[in-house]
Each structure stands twice: as C-alpha cells, then as structure tokens.
Coordinates of C-alpha atoms and ligand atoms in Angstrom, one line a residue:
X23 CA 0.0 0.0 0.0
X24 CA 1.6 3.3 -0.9
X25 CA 1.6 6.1 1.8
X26 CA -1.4 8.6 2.0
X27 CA 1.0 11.8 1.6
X28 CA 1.9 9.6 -1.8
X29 CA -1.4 9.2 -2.3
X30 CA -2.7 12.5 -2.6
X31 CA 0.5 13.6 -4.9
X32 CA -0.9 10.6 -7.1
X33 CA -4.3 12.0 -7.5
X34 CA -3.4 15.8 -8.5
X35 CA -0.7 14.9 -10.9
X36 CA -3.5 12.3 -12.3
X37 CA -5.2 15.5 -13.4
X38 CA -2.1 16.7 -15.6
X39 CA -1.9 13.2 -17.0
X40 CA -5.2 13.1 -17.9
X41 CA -5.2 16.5 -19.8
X42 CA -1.7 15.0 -22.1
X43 CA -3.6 11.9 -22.4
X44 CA -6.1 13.8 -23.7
X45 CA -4.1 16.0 -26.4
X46 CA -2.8 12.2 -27.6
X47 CA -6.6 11.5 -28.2
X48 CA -7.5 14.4 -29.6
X49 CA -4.4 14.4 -31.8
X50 CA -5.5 10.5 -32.7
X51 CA -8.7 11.7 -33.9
X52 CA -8.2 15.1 -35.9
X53 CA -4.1 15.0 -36.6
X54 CA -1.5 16.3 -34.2
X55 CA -1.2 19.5 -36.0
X56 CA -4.8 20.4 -35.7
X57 CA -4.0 19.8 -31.6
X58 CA -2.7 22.9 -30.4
X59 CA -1.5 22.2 -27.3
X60 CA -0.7 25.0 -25.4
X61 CA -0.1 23.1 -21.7
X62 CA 3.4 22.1 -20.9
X63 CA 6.6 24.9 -21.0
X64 CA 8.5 22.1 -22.6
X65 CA 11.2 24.5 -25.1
X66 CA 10.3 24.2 -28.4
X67 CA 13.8 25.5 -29.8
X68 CA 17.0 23.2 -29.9
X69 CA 19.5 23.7 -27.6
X70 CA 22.0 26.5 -28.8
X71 CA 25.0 25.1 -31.1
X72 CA 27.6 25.6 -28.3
X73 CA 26.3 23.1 -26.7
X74 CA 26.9 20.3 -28.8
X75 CA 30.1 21.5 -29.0
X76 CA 30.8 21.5 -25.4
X77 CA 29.8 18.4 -25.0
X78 CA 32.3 16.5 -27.6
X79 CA 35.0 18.2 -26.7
X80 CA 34.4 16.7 -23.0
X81 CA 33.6 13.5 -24.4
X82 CA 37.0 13.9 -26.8
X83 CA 39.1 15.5 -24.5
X84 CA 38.7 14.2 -20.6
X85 CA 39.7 11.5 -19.1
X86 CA 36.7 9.2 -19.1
X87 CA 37.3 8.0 -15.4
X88 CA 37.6 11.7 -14.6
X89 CA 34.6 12.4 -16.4
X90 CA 32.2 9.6 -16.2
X91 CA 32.9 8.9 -11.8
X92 CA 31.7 10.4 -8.9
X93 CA 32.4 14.0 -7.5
X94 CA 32.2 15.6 -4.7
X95 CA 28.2 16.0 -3.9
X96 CA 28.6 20.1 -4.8
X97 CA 29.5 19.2 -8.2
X98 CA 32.8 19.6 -9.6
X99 CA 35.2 23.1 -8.9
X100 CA 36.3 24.1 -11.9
X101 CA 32.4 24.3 -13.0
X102 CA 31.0 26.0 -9.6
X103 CA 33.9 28.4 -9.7
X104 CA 33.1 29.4 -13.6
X105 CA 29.1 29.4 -12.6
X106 CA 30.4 32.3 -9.2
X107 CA 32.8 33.9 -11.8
X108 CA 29.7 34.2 -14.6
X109 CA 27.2 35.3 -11.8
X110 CA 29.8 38.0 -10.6
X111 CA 30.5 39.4 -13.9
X112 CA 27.3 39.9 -14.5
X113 CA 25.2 40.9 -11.4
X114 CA 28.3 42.5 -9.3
X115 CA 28.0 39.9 -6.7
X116 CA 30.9 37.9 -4.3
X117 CA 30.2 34.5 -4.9
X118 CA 32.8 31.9 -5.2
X119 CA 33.0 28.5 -5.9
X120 CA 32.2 27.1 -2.2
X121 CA 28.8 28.9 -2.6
X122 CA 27.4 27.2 -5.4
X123 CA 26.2 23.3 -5.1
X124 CA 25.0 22.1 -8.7
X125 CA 21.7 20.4 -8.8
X126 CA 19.7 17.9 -11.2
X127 CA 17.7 20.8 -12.5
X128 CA 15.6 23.8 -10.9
X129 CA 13.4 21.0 -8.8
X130 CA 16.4 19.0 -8.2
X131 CA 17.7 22.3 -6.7
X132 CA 14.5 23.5 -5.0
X133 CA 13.6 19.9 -2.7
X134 CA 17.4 19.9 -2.3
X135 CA 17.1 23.5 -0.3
X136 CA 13.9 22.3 1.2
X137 CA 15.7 19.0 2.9
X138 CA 18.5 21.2 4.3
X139 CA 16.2 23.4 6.1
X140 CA 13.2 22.3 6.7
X141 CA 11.9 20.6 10.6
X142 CA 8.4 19.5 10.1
X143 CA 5.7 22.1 10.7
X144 CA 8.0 24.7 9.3
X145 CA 6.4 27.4 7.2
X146 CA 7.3 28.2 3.4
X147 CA 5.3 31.8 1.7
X148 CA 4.5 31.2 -2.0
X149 CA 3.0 34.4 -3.5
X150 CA -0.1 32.9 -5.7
X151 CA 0.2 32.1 -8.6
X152 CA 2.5 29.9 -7.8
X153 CA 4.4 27.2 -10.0
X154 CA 2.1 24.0 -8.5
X155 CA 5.0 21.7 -7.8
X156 CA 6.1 23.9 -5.1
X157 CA 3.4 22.3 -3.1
X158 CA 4.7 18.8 -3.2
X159 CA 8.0 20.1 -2.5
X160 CA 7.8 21.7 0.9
X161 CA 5.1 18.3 1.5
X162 CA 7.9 16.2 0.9
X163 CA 9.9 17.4 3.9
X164 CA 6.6 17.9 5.9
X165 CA 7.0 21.9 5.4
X166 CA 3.4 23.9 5.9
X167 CA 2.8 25.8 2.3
X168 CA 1.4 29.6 3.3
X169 CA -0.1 31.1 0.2
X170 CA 0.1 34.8 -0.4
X171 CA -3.2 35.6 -2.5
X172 CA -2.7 36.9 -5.9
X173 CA -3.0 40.4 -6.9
X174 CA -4.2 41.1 -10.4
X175 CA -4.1 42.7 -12.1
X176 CA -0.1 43.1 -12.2
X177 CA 0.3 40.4 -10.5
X178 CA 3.6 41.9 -8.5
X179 CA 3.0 40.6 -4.9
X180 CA 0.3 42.2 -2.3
X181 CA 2.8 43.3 0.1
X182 CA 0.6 43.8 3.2
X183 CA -0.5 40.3 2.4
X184 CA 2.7 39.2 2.0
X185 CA 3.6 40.6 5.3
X186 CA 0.9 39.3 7.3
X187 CA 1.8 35.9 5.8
X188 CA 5.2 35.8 7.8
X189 CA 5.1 34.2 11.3
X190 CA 7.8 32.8 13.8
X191 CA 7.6 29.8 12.1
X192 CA 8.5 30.9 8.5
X193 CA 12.0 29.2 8.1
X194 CA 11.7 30.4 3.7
X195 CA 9.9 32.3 1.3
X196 CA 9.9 31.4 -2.4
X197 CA 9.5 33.7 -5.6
X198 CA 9.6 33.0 -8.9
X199 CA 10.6 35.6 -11.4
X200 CA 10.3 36.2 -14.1
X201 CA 7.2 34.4 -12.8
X202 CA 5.5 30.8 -14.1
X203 CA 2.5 31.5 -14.7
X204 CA 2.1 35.2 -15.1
X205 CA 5.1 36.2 -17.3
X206 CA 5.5 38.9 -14.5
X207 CA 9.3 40.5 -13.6
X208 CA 9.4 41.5 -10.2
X209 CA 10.5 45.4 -9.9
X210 CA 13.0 46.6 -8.2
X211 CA 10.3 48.3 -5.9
X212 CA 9.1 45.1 -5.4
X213 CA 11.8 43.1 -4.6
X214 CA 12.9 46.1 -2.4
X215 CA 9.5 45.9 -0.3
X216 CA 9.4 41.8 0.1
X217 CA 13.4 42.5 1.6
X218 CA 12.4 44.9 3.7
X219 CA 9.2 43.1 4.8
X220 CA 11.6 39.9 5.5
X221 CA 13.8 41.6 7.4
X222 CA 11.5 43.3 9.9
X223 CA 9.9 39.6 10.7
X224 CA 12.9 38.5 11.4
X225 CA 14.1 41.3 13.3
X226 CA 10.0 40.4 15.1
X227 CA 10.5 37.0 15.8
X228 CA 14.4 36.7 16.3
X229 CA 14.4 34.4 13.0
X230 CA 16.2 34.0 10.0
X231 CA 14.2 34.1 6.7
X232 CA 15.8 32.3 3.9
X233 CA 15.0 33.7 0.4
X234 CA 14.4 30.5 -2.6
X235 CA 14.9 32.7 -5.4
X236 CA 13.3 30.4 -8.2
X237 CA 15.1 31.3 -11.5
X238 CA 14.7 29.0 -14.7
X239 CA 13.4 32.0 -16.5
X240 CA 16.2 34.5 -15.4
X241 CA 17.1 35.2 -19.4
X242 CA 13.8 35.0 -20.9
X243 CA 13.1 38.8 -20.5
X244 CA 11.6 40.6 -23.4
X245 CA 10.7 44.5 -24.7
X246 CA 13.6 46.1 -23.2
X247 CA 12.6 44.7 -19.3
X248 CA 15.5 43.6 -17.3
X249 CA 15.1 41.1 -14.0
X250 CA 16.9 42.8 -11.1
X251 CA 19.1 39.5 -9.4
X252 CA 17.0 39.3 -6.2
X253 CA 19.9 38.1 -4.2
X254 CA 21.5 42.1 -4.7
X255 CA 18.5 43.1 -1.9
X256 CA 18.5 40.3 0.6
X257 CA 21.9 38.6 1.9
X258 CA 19.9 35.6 3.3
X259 CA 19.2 34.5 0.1
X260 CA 19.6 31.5 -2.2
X261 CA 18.9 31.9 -5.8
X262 CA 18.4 28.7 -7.8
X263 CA 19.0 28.3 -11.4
X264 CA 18.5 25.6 -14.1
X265 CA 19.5 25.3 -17.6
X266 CA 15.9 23.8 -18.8
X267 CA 14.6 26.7 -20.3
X268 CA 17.9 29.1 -20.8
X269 CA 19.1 26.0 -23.1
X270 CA 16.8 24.4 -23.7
X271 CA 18.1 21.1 -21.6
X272 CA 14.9 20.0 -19.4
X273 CA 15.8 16.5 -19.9
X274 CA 19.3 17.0 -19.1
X275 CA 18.6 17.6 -15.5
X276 CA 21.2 20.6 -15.0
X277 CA 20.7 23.7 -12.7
X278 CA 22.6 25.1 -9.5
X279 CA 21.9 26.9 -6.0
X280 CA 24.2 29.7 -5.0
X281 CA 24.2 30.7 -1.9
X282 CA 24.7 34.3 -0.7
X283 CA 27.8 34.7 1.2
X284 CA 26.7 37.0 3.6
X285 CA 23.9 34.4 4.4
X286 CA 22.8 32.7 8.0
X287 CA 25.0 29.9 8.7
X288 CA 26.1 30.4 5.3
X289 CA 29.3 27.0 6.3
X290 CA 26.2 24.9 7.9
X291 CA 24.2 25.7 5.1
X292 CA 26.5 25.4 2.2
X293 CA 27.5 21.8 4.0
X294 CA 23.6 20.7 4.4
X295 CA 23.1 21.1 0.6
X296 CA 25.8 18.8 0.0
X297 CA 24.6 16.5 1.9
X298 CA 20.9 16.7 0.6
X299 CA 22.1 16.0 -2.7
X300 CA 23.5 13.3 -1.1
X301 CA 20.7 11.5 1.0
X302 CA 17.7 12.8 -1.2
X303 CA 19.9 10.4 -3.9
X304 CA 21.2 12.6 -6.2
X305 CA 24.5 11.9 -5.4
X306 CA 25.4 14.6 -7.5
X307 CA 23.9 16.6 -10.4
X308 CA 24.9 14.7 -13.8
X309 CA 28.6 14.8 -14.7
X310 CA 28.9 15.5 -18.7
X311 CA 26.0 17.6 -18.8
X312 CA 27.7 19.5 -16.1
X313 CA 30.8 20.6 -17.6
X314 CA 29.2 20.8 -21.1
X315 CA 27.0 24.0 -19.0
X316 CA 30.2 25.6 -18.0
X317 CA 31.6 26.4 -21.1
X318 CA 28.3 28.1 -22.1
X319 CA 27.2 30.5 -19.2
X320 CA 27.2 33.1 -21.5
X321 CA 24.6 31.0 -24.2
X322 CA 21.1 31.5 -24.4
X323 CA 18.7 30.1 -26.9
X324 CA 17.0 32.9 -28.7
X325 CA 14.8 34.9 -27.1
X326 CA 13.6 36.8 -29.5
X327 CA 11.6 33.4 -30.9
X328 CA 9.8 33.4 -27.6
X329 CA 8.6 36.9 -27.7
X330 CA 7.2 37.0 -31.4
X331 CA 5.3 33.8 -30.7
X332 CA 3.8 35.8 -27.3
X333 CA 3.4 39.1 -29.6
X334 CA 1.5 36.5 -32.7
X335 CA -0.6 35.1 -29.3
X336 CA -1.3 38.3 -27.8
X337 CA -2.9 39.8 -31.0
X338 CA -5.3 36.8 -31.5
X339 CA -6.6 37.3 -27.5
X340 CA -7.3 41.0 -28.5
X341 CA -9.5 39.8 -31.2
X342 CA -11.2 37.7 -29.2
X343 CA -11.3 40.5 -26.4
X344 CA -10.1 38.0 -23.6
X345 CA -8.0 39.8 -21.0
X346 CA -4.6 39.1 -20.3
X347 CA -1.6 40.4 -18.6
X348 CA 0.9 41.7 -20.4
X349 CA 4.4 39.4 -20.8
X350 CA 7.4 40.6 -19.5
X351 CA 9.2 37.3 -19.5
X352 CA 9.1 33.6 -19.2
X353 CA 6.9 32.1 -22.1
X354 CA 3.2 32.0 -20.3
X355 CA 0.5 33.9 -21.5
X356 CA -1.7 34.5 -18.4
X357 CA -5.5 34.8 -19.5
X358 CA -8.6 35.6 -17.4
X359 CA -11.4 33.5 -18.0
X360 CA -14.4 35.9 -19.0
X361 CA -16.9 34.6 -16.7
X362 CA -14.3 33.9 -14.0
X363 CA -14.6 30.1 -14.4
X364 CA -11.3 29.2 -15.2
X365 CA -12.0 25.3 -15.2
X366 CA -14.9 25.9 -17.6
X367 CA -12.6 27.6 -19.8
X368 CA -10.4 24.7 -20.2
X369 CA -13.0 22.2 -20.6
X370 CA -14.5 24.7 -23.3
X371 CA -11.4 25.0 -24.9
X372 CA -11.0 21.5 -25.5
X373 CA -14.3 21.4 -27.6
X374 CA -12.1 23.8 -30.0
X375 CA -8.7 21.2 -29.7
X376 CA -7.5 23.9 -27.8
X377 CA -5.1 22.6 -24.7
X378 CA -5.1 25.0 -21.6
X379 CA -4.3 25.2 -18.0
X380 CA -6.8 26.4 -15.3
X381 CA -4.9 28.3 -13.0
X382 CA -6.7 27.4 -9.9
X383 CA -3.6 24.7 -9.7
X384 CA -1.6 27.6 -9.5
X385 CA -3.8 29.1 -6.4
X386 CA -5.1 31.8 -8.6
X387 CA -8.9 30.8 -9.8
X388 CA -10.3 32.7 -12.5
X389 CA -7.8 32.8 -14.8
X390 CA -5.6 30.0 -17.2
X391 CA -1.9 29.7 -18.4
X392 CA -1.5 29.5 -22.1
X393 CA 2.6 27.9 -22.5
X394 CA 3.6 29.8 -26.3
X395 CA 6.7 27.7 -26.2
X396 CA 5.3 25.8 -29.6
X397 CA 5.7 26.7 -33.2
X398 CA 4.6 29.8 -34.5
X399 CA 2.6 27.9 -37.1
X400 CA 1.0 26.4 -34.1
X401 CA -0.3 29.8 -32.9
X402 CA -1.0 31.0 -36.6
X403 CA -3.6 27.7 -36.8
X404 CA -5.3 27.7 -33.3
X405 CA -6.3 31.5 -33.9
X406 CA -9.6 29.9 -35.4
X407 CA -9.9 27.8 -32.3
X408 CA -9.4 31.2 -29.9
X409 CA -11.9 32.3 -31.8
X410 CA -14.5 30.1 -31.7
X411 CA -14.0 30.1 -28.4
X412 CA -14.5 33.4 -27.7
X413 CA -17.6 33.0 -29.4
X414 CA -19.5 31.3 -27.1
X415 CA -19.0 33.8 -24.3
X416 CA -20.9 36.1 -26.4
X417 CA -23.9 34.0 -26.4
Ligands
PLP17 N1 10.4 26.4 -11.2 C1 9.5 26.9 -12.2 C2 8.9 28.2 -11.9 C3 9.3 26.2 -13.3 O1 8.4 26.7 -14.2 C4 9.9 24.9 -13.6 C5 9.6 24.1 -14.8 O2 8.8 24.4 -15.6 C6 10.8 24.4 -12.6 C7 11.0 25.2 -11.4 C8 11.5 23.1 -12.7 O3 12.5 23.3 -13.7 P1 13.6 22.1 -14.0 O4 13.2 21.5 -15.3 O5 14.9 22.9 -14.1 O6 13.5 21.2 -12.8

C-alpha cells in the first residue's frame, strides 16, 4: 500500500496526465497538427550550437574515469567556480565557488534547499500564482505551504498580504521571477518591499528568513525589461537556477543553487546542501552535462523566438477580447477566464482542440496559463480555435 501523503500527490498529478492523455486523443482523432497544445513549458527550440560542442569536446578531450565517476556531492570546482565567476561578472555579486552546489535541474535544486532546512511544521510563503509543484516540495519534507493571494491585475506581490503571511515559524519564502505562470518580472520596488518586509519579521521573531529565489526563466526577459538579481536586496538569500529553459536542456537535468555569502550559517548551510544531494539520492547533479553548462554560461537560446510567438498570441486574445496580462518574460500567456470560471474555460477550450491550463492549480482561480513555447505555425492555426471560443462567451 503506498503512503497517504503519496497518495494525494498521485491523484493531482493524475489531473495533468489526464489533460496529455487527452491531447494524444484528440491528436488520434483530428491530426497532431490540428492539436494545439498550449499546456506544458516544454522549449520548443534546440538547444544552442555551443552546446553540442561542449559536450564533444568533453567526451574527446577528458579523461573518461575523470569524467564519467563520482564527484564531490557540490559538483565539480572548476564548473561551480566558472558558474560564481559568470554570476559576478554579471550581477556584481561575491560569490565563489564554495557557494554554489550544482543540482539535477531547478526541482532537483528547490527539494534539495527544502531538505537542508526544513523541521516539520516549518512554514514556506509562495506568492499565488505559484508554480504547482512547489506544493509537493515543501510536503515532501513535511514543510506547511502559506499562500500569499494573488493580486491582479499586475500580478507583482500584495505586500501587506505578503507581510501578514510571515510568522515565527516561516524558516523560507519562495519567488519565482520572471514568474511561471504570469510572465511577471518582479520590480525593483518590489523586490525592495518583500526584503524589507523579511527583514522586519525576522528582526519580530528573532528568526532567520531564507529567500528560494526560483530562476529558470532569469534570461527569458523581453521588450527592453531587465530582471533585477533578487539576491542584490536580501543577503539571506539562495537563488536557484536551471539550464531547462535558458538551453533548452529540461531533460538533461542541470541547474545550481548559490548561496549568498553573507547568508545565515552560510558553512552549515552550504554543508547541508551537499549532503541533501546526497541523502535525497542525487549523489550529484549529472557529470557531462555539467561541464558541457560551464563552457556556455554566457549562451542563451533565442529569445527573441519566444517573444514573437507571445506578440503573434497576444494579437489573437485582442480579437477575441479576452483579457490578459501583459508578458514581460518567461513564455506563459496569463488569461482571465471571462466569466471567472477558469475550469470551464479549459473544458470549453477542449471542444475547439485547444489545450489549456486552469490556473486554480496555480492558487489563482479565475484565470488560465497559455505555454507559447510551440511553433509559430501552431499559434497561426489555433487562432480559429481562440476564436470560436470566444464566441461562445458572447452567447
Ligand atoms: N520552477 C519553475 C517556476 C518552473 O516553471 C519549472 C519548470 O517548468 C521548474 C521550477 C522546474 O524546472 P527544472 O526543469 O529545471 O527542474
């Protein structure tokens, strides 16, 4: 008999099985490419040339023993120092290489943080909407999720809610920015204000706050925005990265922590994520893929592909005169449903092959998440679909 905490995780990610389950029937009836399946933010570019590259010259030029062993749990030196050396070149921070631990992607990364500092009943702050997994994280180390509520219609964080949402207990707080679901950047005044807010409770409760700053999307900026580096306005903070979106490597399994030097128990810490990677049975994050990353920190698929297809996706909503929040990064459209049933919408949707997420999943009811990381002739041919849709609202 599996456990009930197992259980429950087994029955809400039944509900995302059942909607790509559903896109294969669909696509089984009227062709894949009259499917347009806007659900997952699986990159739909190739991973830039370099890293091809990268990776046969490792494969050609290490020692295979070297390059194919184990490591030290952090990951290997010569690639955390060039990831602190890349960071501080960039973002005028102090890392070096002892702050960074790499990780088997941004979840690899997140549960890894999670383990190292989490006793059970401690209390982690998502700001809604929130990527959903985050729940299942903090359950697996018996954490206590506290959700901020949402505050459209821009979507940066309610900070008055934000502050009322931090107790004694809150050991972490996690943002995501550019944001997954919203395609929000956090502002500088913003990032400024949930700091400030952090540091008060602390200074309250005679705690330390860590800061998860959640980054997969950190290049994916568009129309001249830039994402301030969170970790510039709060020491106790540790920023996580991964490489699935940037390079388009989900499968690859490749991200990394770094952890502020001026943080809380910044040795303790730094040790406890080593180990983590360790117990949780990562070992360590995967070896070729790892050094292949390092010699393309400064690489980025293009980004420019992402934004057209939101600019192509953005004029068909305005046709249909559905609402939506304006993309400042990632590659999520963020809709509202018009009659503020966002499950309704998706069912709807489906009757036009049109494959969307409800946002209630996210903690943010009303509205759905629209992934444009898919072809631009996908978007061209669902515009019918949005249509249609659209339509019967106006009935
Ligand atoms: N965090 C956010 C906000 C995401 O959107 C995702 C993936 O979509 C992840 C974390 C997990 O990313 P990874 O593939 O690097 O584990």
């Amino acid at each position: 008999m599996i456990s009930e905490k197992m259980r429950n995780m087994v029955k809400n990610s039944s509900a995302i099985r059942a909607m790509f389950e559903e896109g294969k029937k669909l696509a089984s009836v009227y062709g894949a490419e009259n499917v347009y399946d806007f659900s997952l933010g699986n990159p739909n570019l190739p991973a830039p040339e370099e890293v091809a590259a990268a990776l046969k010259n490792e494969i050609d030029n290490c020692d295979p023993l070297a390059l194919h062993g184990y490591m030290s749990n952090a990951g290997y030196e010569d690639v955390r120092q060039a990831v602190a050396d890349n960071l501080n070149a960039r973002f005028d921070t102090k890392y070096d290489g002892s702050c960074i631990v790499m990780s088997v992607g941004a979840a690899g990364g997140l549960n890894v943080f999670l383990k190292a500092v989490l006793d059970p009943g401690d209390e982690v702050v998502v700001i809604a909407p929130f990527f959903g997994e985050y729940a299942n994280y903090v359950a697996n180390f018996d954490g206590r999720l506290v959700v901020v509520k949402p505050n459209p219609p821009t979507f940066q964080p309610d900070i008055k809610a934000f502050a009322d949402a931090l107790t004694s207990r809150t050991k972490a707080v996690i943002i995501n920015t550019p944001n997954n679901p919203t395609g929000v950047v956090y502002s500088e005044k913003t990032l400024t204000a949930l700091a400030d807010e952090m540091r008060k409770a602390e200074k309250k409760f005679g705690t330390t706050i860590y800061l998860l700053s959640d980054e997969p999307y950190r290049e994916l900026v568009y129309g001249g925005v830039t994402q301030p580096y969170p970790a510039v306005f709060y020491k106790n903070t540790v920023s996580g990265y991964s490489f699935s979106k940037s390079l388009s490597l989900a499968g690859e399994r490749i991200g990394y922590l770094a952890v502020n030097p001026e943080c809380a128990d910044f040795q303790d810490l730094v040790g406890a994520l080593g180990v983590a990677t360790r117990v949780l049975g990562f070992v360590n994050a995967p070896s070729l893929i790892q050094r292949a990353v390092a010699k393309c920190l400064d690489s980025s698929v293009d980004v420019g592909y992402y934004e057209k297809n939101g600019a192509a996706l953005k004029k068909i909503m305005d046709k249909c005169g559905f609402e939506y929040v304006e993309p400042e990064g990632a590659f999520y459209l963020f809709v509202k449903a018009p009659d503020g049933d966002d499950a309704k919408m998706c069912a709807k949707a489906k009757e036009f092959r049109l494959l969307l997420v409800p946002a209630t999943g996210f903690g943010c009811k009303g509205w759905v998440r629209i992934a444009y990381c898919v072809s631009p002739e996908t978007i061209a041919r669902s515009e019918k679909s949005f249509l249609g849709l659209a339509e019967t609202y106006r009935k």
